[in-house]
């Protein structure tokens, strides 16, 4: 097959990859903030639950987590379709790494900012949302960008539960045509382009957020 014939098929798979990415990112982001802030500010029992979640999903294989959610949970009466299982598994895995980014970024805010917020009579909730998080968010953007790219690459795992993503399409084409070099070379290029687009997006977001902090006088 010519590249002009291979490319549309691979782009169909790339669309599925982007769909999984766009669904998994909000899940991972929400879990990262919930678990990260829970570890810092919640009562001790909740902190321990968050810690167990973080350590478990960082310390075990993302592939095995995906298999458990898709293949094992049905034995306990919870049947999930392949797309839902993929989004949950990837979101849980990357969210655990993101939680440590959130925790570290909040802890990196200078102590003087906390003291100033107390002196201005902010409530604990007000200190967090109006002073601490806006400053810590700028520190989260670069590692969050890296995690988003890792999530995009991790979507290749879903090909193992028969979702027709970019990797699945490439393997199917390679088996059918034996054009391994051309197909996987093109796949590398597609993944690279998607990763660079995401890196650009996060750099733009970091710059925009930095300007916002400067205008608000919150840059420490």
Short mmCIF file of C-alpha atoms in Angstrom, two decimals:
data_model
loop_
_atom_site.label_atom_id
_atom_site.label_comp_id
_atom_site.label_asym_id
_atom_site.label_seq_id
_atom_site.Cartn_x
_atom_site.Cartn_y
_atom_site.Cartn_z
CA UNK A 1 0.00 0.00 0.00
CA UNK A 2 1.09 3.56 -0.70
CA UNK A 3 1.52 6.11 2.09
CA UNK A 4 -1.47 7.97 0.69
CA UNK A 5 -3.56 4.88 1.47
CA UNK A 6 -1.99 4.14 4.86
CA UNK A 7 -2.22 7.66 6.26
CA UNK A 8 -6.04 8.01 6.39
CA UNK A 9 -6.36 4.69 8.21
CA UNK A 10 -3.73 5.68 10.75
CA UNK A 11 -5.34 9.09 11.21
CA UNK A 12 -8.59 7.34 12.08
CA UNK A 13 -6.68 5.58 14.86
CA UNK A 14 -5.08 8.88 15.89
CA UNK A 15 -8.56 10.36 16.29
CA UNK A 16 -9.47 7.57 18.73
CA UNK A 17 -6.19 8.20 20.58
CA UNK A 18 -7.07 11.90 20.90
CA UNK A 19 -10.57 11.03 22.04
CA UNK A 20 -9.23 8.82 24.83
CA UNK A 21 -6.71 11.51 25.75
CA UNK A 22 -9.37 14.23 25.95
CA UNK A 23 -11.60 12.04 28.13
CA UNK A 24 -8.79 10.84 30.40
CA UNK A 25 -7.16 14.22 31.03
CA UNK A 26 -10.07 15.72 33.03
CA UNK A 27 -10.32 12.53 35.09
CA UNK A 28 -6.59 12.60 35.82
CA UNK A 29 -6.65 16.33 36.60
CA UNK A 30 -9.59 16.06 38.97
CA UNK A 31 -8.04 13.11 40.81
CA UNK A 32 -4.69 14.90 41.00
CA UNK A 33 -6.19 17.95 42.72
CA UNK A 34 -8.47 15.94 45.00
CA UNK A 35 -5.76 13.53 46.14
CA UNK A 36 -3.00 16.16 46.31
CA UNK A 37 -5.03 18.64 48.36
CA UNK A 38 -6.45 15.85 50.52
CA UNK A 39 -2.93 14.81 51.46
CA UNK A 40 -2.21 18.37 52.60
CA UNK A 41 -5.37 19.66 54.23
CA UNK A 42 -7.79 16.81 55.00
CA UNK A 43 -8.19 14.94 58.32
CA UNK A 44 -5.70 12.14 58.88
CA UNK A 45 -7.95 9.21 57.81
CA UNK A 46 -8.63 10.89 54.46
CA UNK A 47 -4.94 11.70 54.06
CA UNK A 48 -4.10 8.05 54.49
CA UNK A 49 -6.70 7.01 51.90
CA UNK A 50 -5.23 9.50 49.43
CA UNK A 51 -1.74 8.24 50.17
CA UNK A 52 -2.75 4.63 49.54
CA UNK A 53 -4.32 5.61 46.22
CA UNK A 54 -1.21 7.52 45.13
CA UNK A 55 1.28 4.87 46.16
CA UNK A 56 -0.76 2.00 44.72
CA UNK A 57 -1.27 3.49 41.27
CA UNK A 58 2.27 4.81 41.06
CA UNK A 59 3.71 1.52 42.24
CA UNK A 60 1.88 -0.88 39.94
CA UNK A 61 1.82 -1.36 36.18
CA UNK A 62 -0.60 0.78 34.17
CA UNK A 63 -1.18 -2.22 31.89
CA UNK A 64 -2.17 -4.47 34.79
CA UNK A 65 -4.43 -1.74 36.14
CA UNK A 66 -6.14 -1.60 32.74
CA UNK A 67 -6.49 -5.38 32.66
CA UNK A 68 -7.96 -5.43 36.16
CA UNK A 69 -10.57 -2.82 35.33
CA UNK A 70 -11.55 -4.40 32.01
CA UNK A 71 -11.10 -8.13 32.60
CA UNK A 72 -11.31 -8.68 36.37
CA UNK A 73 -14.02 -6.29 37.57
CA UNK A 74 -16.71 -8.16 35.57
CA UNK A 75 -16.16 -11.11 37.93
CA UNK A 76 -17.38 -8.79 40.70
CA UNK A 77 -20.41 -7.70 38.71
CA UNK A 78 -18.99 -4.45 37.27
CA UNK A 79 -18.93 -4.60 33.48
CA UNK A 80 -17.35 -1.67 31.67
CA UNK A 81 -16.98 -1.17 27.96
CA UNK A 82 -13.43 -0.90 26.62
CA UNK A 83 -13.51 2.88 26.20
CA UNK A 84 -14.79 3.53 29.72
CA UNK A 85 -12.29 1.09 31.23
CA UNK A 86 -9.47 2.78 29.34
CA UNK A 87 -10.44 6.28 30.46
CA UNK A 88 -10.78 5.20 34.10
CA UNK A 89 -7.52 3.23 34.15
CA UNK A 90 -5.45 5.96 32.50
CA UNK A 91 -7.08 8.67 34.58
CA UNK A 92 -6.39 6.83 37.83
CA UNK A 93 -2.78 6.13 36.87
CA UNK A 94 -1.80 9.61 35.71
CA UNK A 95 -3.90 11.23 38.44
CA UNK A 96 -1.74 9.52 41.07
CA UNK A 97 1.39 11.08 39.60
CA UNK A 98 -0.37 14.42 39.24
CA UNK A 99 -1.35 14.37 42.92
CA UNK A 100 2.31 14.56 43.90
CA UNK A 101 2.77 17.47 41.49
CA UNK A 102 -0.11 19.32 43.18
CA UNK A 103 1.22 18.58 46.66
CA UNK A 104 4.77 19.62 45.82
CA UNK A 105 3.66 22.82 44.07
CA UNK A 106 1.51 23.91 47.00
CA UNK A 107 4.34 23.22 49.44
CA UNK A 108 6.67 25.30 47.25
CA UNK A 109 4.67 28.49 47.85
CA UNK A 110 6.79 30.66 50.20
CA UNK A 111 5.77 30.59 53.83
CA UNK A 112 5.48 34.37 53.80
CA UNK A 113 2.47 34.11 51.49
CA UNK A 114 0.62 32.01 54.08
CA UNK A 115 1.55 34.48 56.81
CA UNK A 116 0.39 37.43 54.71
CA UNK A 117 -2.94 35.73 54.02
CA UNK A 118 -3.43 35.10 57.75
CA UNK A 119 -2.55 38.72 58.51
CA UNK A 120 -5.19 39.85 56.00
CA UNK A 121 -7.74 37.73 57.87
CA UNK A 122 -8.44 35.27 55.03
CA UNK A 123 -10.31 32.13 56.01
CA UNK A 124 -8.43 28.84 55.42
CA UNK A 125 -10.60 28.28 52.33
CA UNK A 126 -9.92 31.82 51.12
CA UNK A 127 -6.17 31.43 51.66
CA UNK A 128 -6.17 28.28 49.57
CA UNK A 129 -8.26 29.48 46.64
CA UNK A 130 -7.26 33.14 46.45
CA UNK A 131 -3.60 33.10 47.47
CA UNK A 132 -1.99 29.63 47.50
CA UNK A 133 -3.47 27.84 44.48
CA UNK A 134 -3.04 30.72 42.00
CA UNK A 135 0.68 30.84 42.84
CA UNK A 136 1.20 27.10 42.94
CA UNK A 137 -0.63 26.59 39.64
CA UNK A 138 2.18 28.24 37.67
CA UNK A 139 4.57 25.63 39.09
CA UNK A 140 2.21 22.80 38.18
CA UNK A 141 1.92 23.62 34.48
CA UNK A 142 5.30 22.23 33.23
CA UNK A 143 5.05 18.88 35.06
CA UNK A 144 1.37 18.64 34.15
CA UNK A 145 2.40 19.11 30.53
CA UNK A 146 4.87 16.26 30.85
CA UNK A 147 2.20 14.05 32.43
CA UNK A 148 -0.25 14.89 29.66
CA UNK A 149 2.30 13.75 27.09
CA UNK A 150 2.92 10.59 29.10
CA UNK A 151 -0.83 10.01 29.14
CA UNK A 152 -0.97 10.44 25.38
CA UNK A 153 1.76 7.84 24.94
CA UNK A 154 0.12 5.51 27.47
CA UNK A 155 -3.02 5.42 25.33
CA UNK A 156 -1.18 2.87 23.19
CA UNK A 157 -1.97 0.34 25.92
CA UNK A 158 -5.65 0.38 25.00
CA UNK A 159 -4.83 -1.43 21.77
CA UNK A 160 -4.42 -4.53 23.94
CA UNK A 161 -8.13 -4.51 24.78
CA UNK A 162 -9.03 -4.14 21.08
CA UNK A 163 -9.75 -0.41 20.92
CA UNK A 164 -8.93 0.82 17.42
CA UNK A 165 -6.49 3.53 18.45
CA UNK A 166 -3.40 4.57 16.50
CA UNK A 167 -1.27 1.67 17.76
CA UNK A 168 -4.01 -0.89 17.07
CA UNK A 169 -4.47 0.40 13.53
CA UNK A 170 -0.71 0.30 12.96
CA UNK A 171 -0.39 -3.30 14.18
CA UNK A 172 -3.34 -4.39 12.07
CA UNK A 173 -1.92 -2.73 8.95
CA UNK A 174 1.57 -4.09 9.58
CA UNK A 175 0.22 -7.64 9.93
CA UNK A 176 -1.79 -7.29 6.74
CA UNK A 177 0.78 -5.57 4.53
CA UNK A 178 4.15 -6.43 6.14
CA UNK A 179 5.14 -2.78 5.57
CA UNK A 180 6.45 -2.54 9.11
CA UNK A 181 9.04 0.17 8.56
CA UNK A 182 6.77 2.55 6.68
CA UNK A 183 3.80 2.08 8.99
CA UNK A 184 5.57 2.41 12.32
CA UNK A 185 7.74 5.23 10.99
CA UNK A 186 4.56 7.13 10.18
CA UNK A 187 3.13 6.24 13.60
CA UNK A 188 6.23 7.66 15.30
CA UNK A 189 5.77 10.88 13.34
CA UNK A 190 2.10 11.16 14.30
CA UNK A 191 2.83 10.62 18.00
CA UNK A 192 5.66 13.15 17.82
CA UNK A 193 3.44 15.79 16.21
CA UNK A 194 0.74 15.27 18.84
CA UNK A 195 3.30 15.50 21.65
CA UNK A 196 4.77 18.72 20.26
CA UNK A 197 1.31 20.24 19.91
CA UNK A 198 0.59 19.44 23.55
CA UNK A 199 3.95 20.83 24.67
CA UNK A 200 3.22 24.06 22.80
CA UNK A 201 -0.24 24.28 24.42
CA UNK A 202 1.16 23.93 27.92
CA UNK A 203 3.95 26.45 27.27
CA UNK A 204 1.34 28.91 26.06
CA UNK A 205 -0.80 28.22 29.13
CA UNK A 206 2.18 28.72 31.44
CA UNK A 207 3.03 32.06 29.82
CA UNK A 208 -0.56 33.25 29.95
CA UNK A 209 -0.98 32.26 33.58
CA UNK A 210 2.31 33.96 34.46
CA UNK A 211 1.10 37.22 32.92
CA UNK A 212 -2.12 36.92 34.89
CA UNK A 213 -0.23 36.51 38.16
CA UNK A 214 1.95 39.52 37.35
CA UNK A 215 -1.10 41.69 36.70
CA UNK A 216 -2.71 40.46 39.91
CA UNK A 217 0.43 41.12 41.96
CA UNK A 218 0.57 37.50 43.12
CA UNK A 219 3.92 36.56 41.62
CA UNK A 220 6.17 35.73 44.57
#
